[in-house]
Amino acid sequence: IPTALRCLRNETCFFQNQAGQVVDLSMDSTVIYASTAAHITLNSSAPIVTDVWTDKKVSYFGDEEYTTGEKINVFVNVSKPVIVTGFNPRILMDVNNEESYAVYNPKLSSQTLLVFVYTVAPGDYSTNLAFKGSSIDLYGGQSQIYRLSDVPETLLETSLSHITSRTLSRGDYSIRIDTSRIPVVVNVSFIGIGNGSDVTAAATTTSYAAGDELLFEVLMSMYVTALGRSYLMLNAGDHTKKAMLIGYYSPFYDPAFFTTNHSGNSS
């Protein structure tokens, strides 16, 4: 603790107050100690990565696999608050594809939790999703991650080699990725006559009147979602007719189509 104010190079100097009185330059150590009672400490150590993980669960689809287009958040915990500058950094994923990365998303991130978003790409495959990179990729220095301060200078230690588990799930389950499988039609069946929101089961008769709404179910080999105006092309005698998609008989799995029987239809 300092005990006095001294002049530079032992020169003679003094301080005067507004009344012209010379100020006593000696310092009361008890006062100094009281002013520093908060114990201000300095620690210039670099922040480090403490964990890499995801909150993504097992795919709720029947095959329990994610495919092309699925987005998975990868969370990176750091030991001290940081700030990211330049390009968005990224992390290489272990999905049998050298060009699949989880890319930093500033809108989802906080100062101590960095969020990287991995979008499943064609060719990706994993029996339990994991990261592959030995460190956070900073685009050859075009991105930097600093410890947060008024003038950021201390860089984050971007190494990931010390992370014990490279698999991202933190539960007793696996996050599976497979983009090679393609859904196919297993069966098309007539399920009945539509009447508003009700369905009358298919009758034994094979003759229906004009205006009847006929419903068909298309069974797929795996979960699907239909985009745009999907339809089923039907043979209606001397012409074809479209049965437009109205929804899913069971969620994401069996698309249900219907058509209205018009005069002249015969099959």
Short mmCIF file of C-alpha atoms in Angstrom, two decimals:
data_model
loop_
_atom_site.label_atom_id
_atom_site.label_comp_id
_atom_site.label_asym_id
_atom_site.label_seq_id
_atom_site.Cartn_x
_atom_site.Cartn_y
_atom_site.Cartn_z
CA ILE A 1 0.00 0.00 0.00
CA PRO A 2 1.48 3.45 -0.90
CA THR A 3 2.22 5.76 2.03
CA ALA A 4 2.95 9.09 0.29
CA LEU A 5 2.77 10.99 -2.97
CA ARG A 6 6.25 11.81 -4.29
CA CYS A 7 7.57 14.11 -7.01
CA LEU A 8 9.21 12.70 -10.10
CA ARG A 9 13.03 12.36 -10.07
CA ASN A 10 13.15 13.59 -6.45
CA GLU A 11 12.42 17.15 -7.57
CA THR A 12 11.02 19.69 -5.15
CA CYS A 13 7.32 20.13 -5.65
CA PHE A 14 4.18 20.75 -3.67
CA PHE A 15 0.40 20.90 -4.03
CA GLN A 16 -1.80 23.80 -2.99
CA ASN A 17 -5.52 23.86 -2.41
CA GLN A 18 -7.80 26.69 -3.57
CA ALA A 19 -7.07 28.60 -0.36
CA GLY A 20 -3.37 28.59 -1.17
CA GLN A 21 -2.55 26.16 1.58
CA VAL A 22 0.15 23.56 1.03
CA VAL A 23 -1.36 20.04 0.96
CA ASP A 24 0.15 17.34 3.17
CA LEU A 25 1.34 14.66 0.74
CA SER A 26 1.57 11.90 3.33
CA MET A 27 -1.15 9.24 3.02
CA ASP A 28 -3.14 7.56 5.77
CA SER A 29 -2.77 3.83 5.15
CA THR A 30 -6.06 3.08 6.93
CA VAL A 31 -7.90 5.31 4.47
CA ILE A 32 -6.13 3.68 1.51
CA TYR A 33 -6.98 0.25 2.81
CA ALA A 34 -10.62 1.20 3.25
CA SER A 35 -10.80 2.45 -0.34
CA THR A 36 -9.41 -0.85 -1.62
CA ALA A 37 -11.47 -3.04 0.66
CA ALA A 38 -13.26 -4.49 -2.41
CA HIS A 39 -10.02 -6.36 -3.17
CA ILE A 40 -9.82 -5.51 -6.86
CA THR A 41 -7.89 -8.27 -8.62
CA LEU A 42 -6.37 -8.53 -12.08
CA ASN A 43 -6.50 -11.75 -14.10
CA SER A 44 -5.41 -11.63 -17.72
CA SER A 45 -5.73 -15.38 -18.39
CA ALA A 46 -7.35 -16.48 -21.64
CA PRO A 47 -10.82 -18.04 -21.67
CA ILE A 48 -11.07 -21.67 -22.74
CA VAL A 49 -13.76 -23.97 -24.14
CA THR A 50 -15.26 -26.08 -21.34
CA ASP A 51 -17.83 -28.17 -23.21
CA VAL A 52 -19.36 -28.86 -26.64
CA TRP A 53 -22.85 -30.37 -26.74
CA THR A 54 -26.37 -30.25 -28.17
CA ASP A 55 -29.89 -30.39 -26.75
CA LYS A 56 -31.16 -32.18 -29.87
CA LYS A 57 -33.02 -35.37 -29.03
CA VAL A 58 -33.50 -38.62 -30.91
CA SER A 59 -35.38 -38.09 -34.16
CA TYR A 60 -39.10 -38.41 -33.52
CA PHE A 61 -39.58 -39.82 -37.02
CA GLY A 62 -40.27 -43.54 -37.27
CA ASP A 63 -36.76 -44.35 -38.51
CA GLU A 64 -35.17 -42.22 -35.74
CA GLU A 65 -32.80 -40.61 -38.24
CA TYR A 66 -32.29 -37.03 -39.39
CA THR A 67 -31.75 -36.27 -43.06
CA THR A 68 -30.80 -33.42 -45.40
CA GLY A 69 -31.99 -29.99 -44.26
CA GLU A 70 -32.31 -30.74 -40.53
CA LYS A 71 -30.80 -28.00 -38.33
CA ILE A 72 -28.98 -28.96 -35.14
CA ASN A 73 -27.68 -26.44 -32.59
CA VAL A 74 -24.18 -27.12 -31.26
CA PHE A 75 -23.49 -25.33 -27.95
CA VAL A 76 -19.98 -24.27 -26.90
CA ASN A 77 -19.48 -23.23 -23.27
CA VAL A 78 -16.55 -20.90 -22.54
CA SER A 79 -14.96 -20.14 -19.17
CA LYS A 80 -15.19 -16.32 -19.41
CA PRO A 81 -17.35 -13.85 -21.38
CA VAL A 82 -16.15 -13.40 -24.96
CA ILE A 83 -16.84 -11.35 -28.07
CA VAL A 84 -16.68 -12.66 -31.65
CA THR A 85 -15.34 -10.43 -34.45
CA GLY A 86 -14.87 -10.87 -38.19
CA PHE A 87 -16.27 -13.87 -40.04
CA ASN A 88 -18.47 -16.36 -38.23
CA PRO A 89 -16.23 -19.15 -36.86
CA ARG A 90 -17.21 -22.78 -37.42
CA ILE A 91 -16.67 -26.34 -36.15
CA LEU A 92 -16.03 -29.34 -38.42
CA MET A 93 -18.55 -32.13 -37.87
CA ASP A 94 -17.72 -35.85 -37.92
CA VAL A 95 -20.33 -36.90 -40.49
CA ASN A 96 -18.29 -38.62 -43.21
CA ASN A 97 -18.10 -35.37 -45.16
CA GLU A 98 -15.13 -32.96 -45.00
CA GLU A 99 -17.27 -29.94 -45.87
CA SER A 100 -19.97 -30.18 -43.20
CA TYR A 101 -19.60 -27.49 -40.53
CA ALA A 102 -21.58 -26.07 -37.66
CA VAL A 103 -21.45 -22.28 -38.19
CA TYR A 104 -21.57 -19.67 -35.41
CA ASN A 105 -24.90 -17.89 -35.04
CA PRO A 106 -24.58 -14.57 -33.15
CA LYS A 107 -28.34 -14.16 -32.71
CA LEU A 108 -28.63 -17.39 -30.72
CA SER A 109 -25.42 -16.90 -28.71
CA SER A 110 -24.57 -15.20 -25.42
CA GLN A 111 -21.22 -14.04 -24.01
CA THR A 112 -20.52 -17.39 -22.35
CA LEU A 113 -22.53 -19.76 -24.58
CA LEU A 114 -21.66 -19.76 -28.27
CA VAL A 115 -24.20 -21.42 -30.55
CA PHE A 116 -23.13 -23.04 -33.82
CA VAL A 117 -25.80 -24.31 -36.24
CA TYR A 118 -25.17 -27.51 -38.22
CA THR A 119 -27.42 -28.12 -41.23
CA VAL A 120 -27.43 -31.73 -42.41
CA ALA A 121 -26.08 -31.83 -45.98
CA PRO A 122 -26.24 -34.47 -48.74
CA GLY A 123 -23.75 -37.26 -48.06
CA ASP A 124 -23.68 -36.78 -44.28
CA TYR A 125 -23.82 -39.90 -42.16
CA SER A 126 -23.33 -40.62 -38.46
CA THR A 127 -24.49 -43.29 -36.03
CA ASN A 128 -24.05 -40.79 -33.17
CA LEU A 129 -23.43 -37.15 -34.08
CA ALA A 130 -20.01 -35.79 -33.01
CA PHE A 131 -17.60 -32.98 -33.87
CA LYS A 132 -14.30 -33.69 -35.60
CA GLY A 133 -12.24 -30.51 -35.54
CA SER A 134 -9.39 -30.21 -33.03
CA SER A 135 -10.20 -26.52 -32.58
CA ILE A 136 -12.73 -23.90 -33.57
CA ASP A 137 -12.05 -22.93 -37.21
CA LEU A 138 -11.31 -19.18 -37.45
CA TYR A 139 -11.12 -19.00 -41.25
CA GLY A 140 -7.36 -18.55 -41.26
CA GLY A 141 -7.50 -15.63 -38.81
CA GLN A 142 -10.38 -13.80 -40.49
CA SER A 143 -12.42 -14.48 -37.38
CA GLN A 144 -11.30 -13.79 -33.81
CA ILE A 145 -12.81 -14.58 -30.42
CA TYR A 146 -11.62 -12.28 -27.61
CA ARG A 147 -12.15 -12.23 -23.89
CA LEU A 148 -14.68 -9.46 -23.28
CA SER A 149 -13.19 -6.16 -22.04
CA ASP A 150 -13.25 -2.43 -22.81
CA VAL A 151 -10.37 -3.01 -25.24
CA PRO A 152 -10.47 -6.72 -26.20
CA GLU A 153 -6.95 -8.14 -26.57
CA THR A 154 -6.90 -11.58 -24.94
CA LEU A 155 -7.83 -14.34 -27.40
CA LEU A 156 -9.93 -17.38 -26.58
CA GLU A 157 -8.02 -20.65 -26.50
CA THR A 158 -9.94 -22.29 -29.34
CA SER A 159 -8.59 -25.81 -28.82
CA LEU A 160 -11.18 -28.59 -28.50
CA SER A 161 -8.70 -31.43 -28.00
CA HIS A 162 -9.25 -31.47 -24.23
CA ILE A 163 -13.02 -32.03 -24.49
CA THR A 164 -13.57 -35.54 -23.11
CA SER A 165 -16.63 -36.48 -25.16
CA ARG A 166 -16.73 -35.67 -28.86
CA THR A 167 -20.26 -37.02 -29.26
CA LEU A 168 -22.74 -34.18 -28.80
CA SER A 169 -25.62 -35.89 -27.02
CA ARG A 170 -25.53 -35.65 -23.24
CA GLY A 171 -28.10 -38.35 -22.63
CA ASP A 172 -28.33 -42.11 -23.01
CA TYR A 173 -29.27 -41.90 -26.68
CA SER A 174 -27.71 -41.44 -30.13
CA ILE A 175 -28.35 -38.71 -32.68
CA ARG A 176 -28.34 -40.52 -36.01
CA ILE A 177 -27.76 -38.91 -39.42
CA ASP A 178 -28.42 -40.72 -42.71
CA THR A 179 -29.03 -38.85 -45.97
CA SER A 180 -28.69 -41.87 -48.27
CA ARG A 181 -32.14 -43.36 -47.72
CA ILE A 182 -34.91 -42.22 -50.08
CA PRO A 183 -38.61 -42.70 -49.24
CA VAL A 184 -40.64 -44.82 -51.66
CA VAL A 185 -44.33 -45.57 -52.03
CA VAL A 186 -45.22 -48.84 -50.30
CA ASN A 187 -48.94 -48.98 -51.03
CA VAL A 188 -51.90 -46.94 -52.32
CA SER A 189 -55.31 -47.84 -50.96
CA PHE A 190 -58.88 -46.53 -51.12
CA ILE A 191 -60.00 -45.78 -47.56
CA GLY A 192 -63.56 -44.53 -47.99
CA ILE A 193 -65.87 -41.65 -48.83
CA GLY A 194 -65.20 -38.20 -47.42
CA ASN A 195 -68.00 -36.18 -45.85
CA GLY A 196 -66.56 -32.95 -44.50
CA SER A 197 -64.25 -33.98 -41.64
CA ASP A 198 -65.72 -37.51 -41.44
CA VAL A 199 -64.66 -40.57 -43.39
CA THR A 200 -67.07 -43.35 -44.26
CA ALA A 201 -65.22 -46.63 -44.55
CA ALA A 202 -64.96 -48.11 -48.02
CA ALA A 203 -68.05 -50.12 -48.82
CA THR A 204 -68.17 -53.46 -50.61
CA THR A 205 -69.74 -51.78 -53.63
CA THR A 206 -67.49 -50.56 -56.38
CA SER A 207 -69.95 -47.98 -57.74
CA TYR A 208 -70.11 -44.39 -56.50
CA ALA A 209 -72.29 -41.48 -57.58
CA ALA A 210 -71.23 -38.18 -59.04
CA GLY A 211 -70.21 -35.82 -56.26
CA ASP A 212 -68.85 -38.50 -53.92
CA GLU A 213 -65.51 -37.58 -52.40
CA LEU A 214 -63.24 -40.60 -52.61
CA LEU A 215 -60.27 -40.77 -50.26
CA PHE A 216 -57.03 -42.59 -50.90
CA GLU A 217 -54.12 -43.31 -48.58
CA VAL A 218 -50.52 -43.48 -49.80
CA LEU A 219 -48.26 -45.47 -47.46
CA MET A 220 -44.60 -44.37 -47.57
CA SER A 221 -41.50 -46.30 -46.50
CA MET A 222 -40.46 -43.53 -44.10
CA TYR A 223 -41.68 -40.19 -42.75
CA VAL A 224 -42.20 -37.49 -45.38
CA THR A 225 -43.55 -33.98 -45.69
CA ALA A 226 -45.27 -32.67 -48.80
CA LEU A 227 -44.51 -29.23 -50.21
CA GLY A 228 -46.58 -27.40 -52.79
CA ARG A 229 -49.72 -28.88 -54.42
CA SER A 230 -49.14 -32.64 -54.26
CA TYR A 231 -51.61 -34.94 -55.99
CA LEU A 232 -52.24 -38.55 -56.95
CA MET A 233 -53.03 -39.20 -60.63
CA LEU A 234 -56.00 -41.57 -61.08
CA ASN A 235 -57.27 -43.50 -64.08
CA ALA A 236 -60.94 -42.46 -64.48
CA GLY A 237 -61.84 -44.42 -67.60
CA ASP A 238 -61.15 -42.48 -70.78
CA HIS A 239 -59.33 -39.72 -68.90
CA THR A 240 -57.16 -39.12 -65.86
CA LYS A 241 -58.06 -37.21 -62.73
CA LYS A 242 -56.04 -35.68 -59.90
CA ALA A 243 -56.67 -36.53 -56.27
CA MET A 244 -55.29 -33.57 -54.32
CA LEU A 245 -53.47 -33.93 -51.00
CA ILE A 246 -55.63 -32.93 -48.03
CA GLY A 247 -53.39 -33.95 -45.13
CA TYR A 248 -51.81 -36.86 -43.35
CA TYR A 249 -53.77 -39.93 -42.26
CA SER A 250 -51.11 -40.43 -39.58
CA PRO A 251 -48.67 -37.54 -38.97
CA PHE A 252 -45.90 -37.25 -41.60
CA TYR A 253 -46.25 -40.86 -42.69
CA ASP A 254 -49.38 -41.71 -44.70
CA PRO A 255 -50.48 -38.82 -46.95
CA ALA A 256 -54.23 -38.86 -47.62
CA PHE A 257 -55.55 -37.74 -51.01
CA PHE A 258 -59.10 -37.25 -52.18
CA THR A 259 -60.99 -36.56 -55.39
CA THR A 260 -64.58 -35.70 -56.26
CA ASN A 261 -66.34 -38.11 -58.58
CA HIS A 262 -67.84 -36.26 -61.56
CA SER A 263 -70.23 -37.39 -64.25
CA GLY A 264 -68.39 -39.30 -66.90
CA ASN A 265 -65.87 -40.87 -64.54
CA SER A 266 -65.70 -44.62 -65.01
CA SER A 267 -63.13 -47.05 -63.75
#
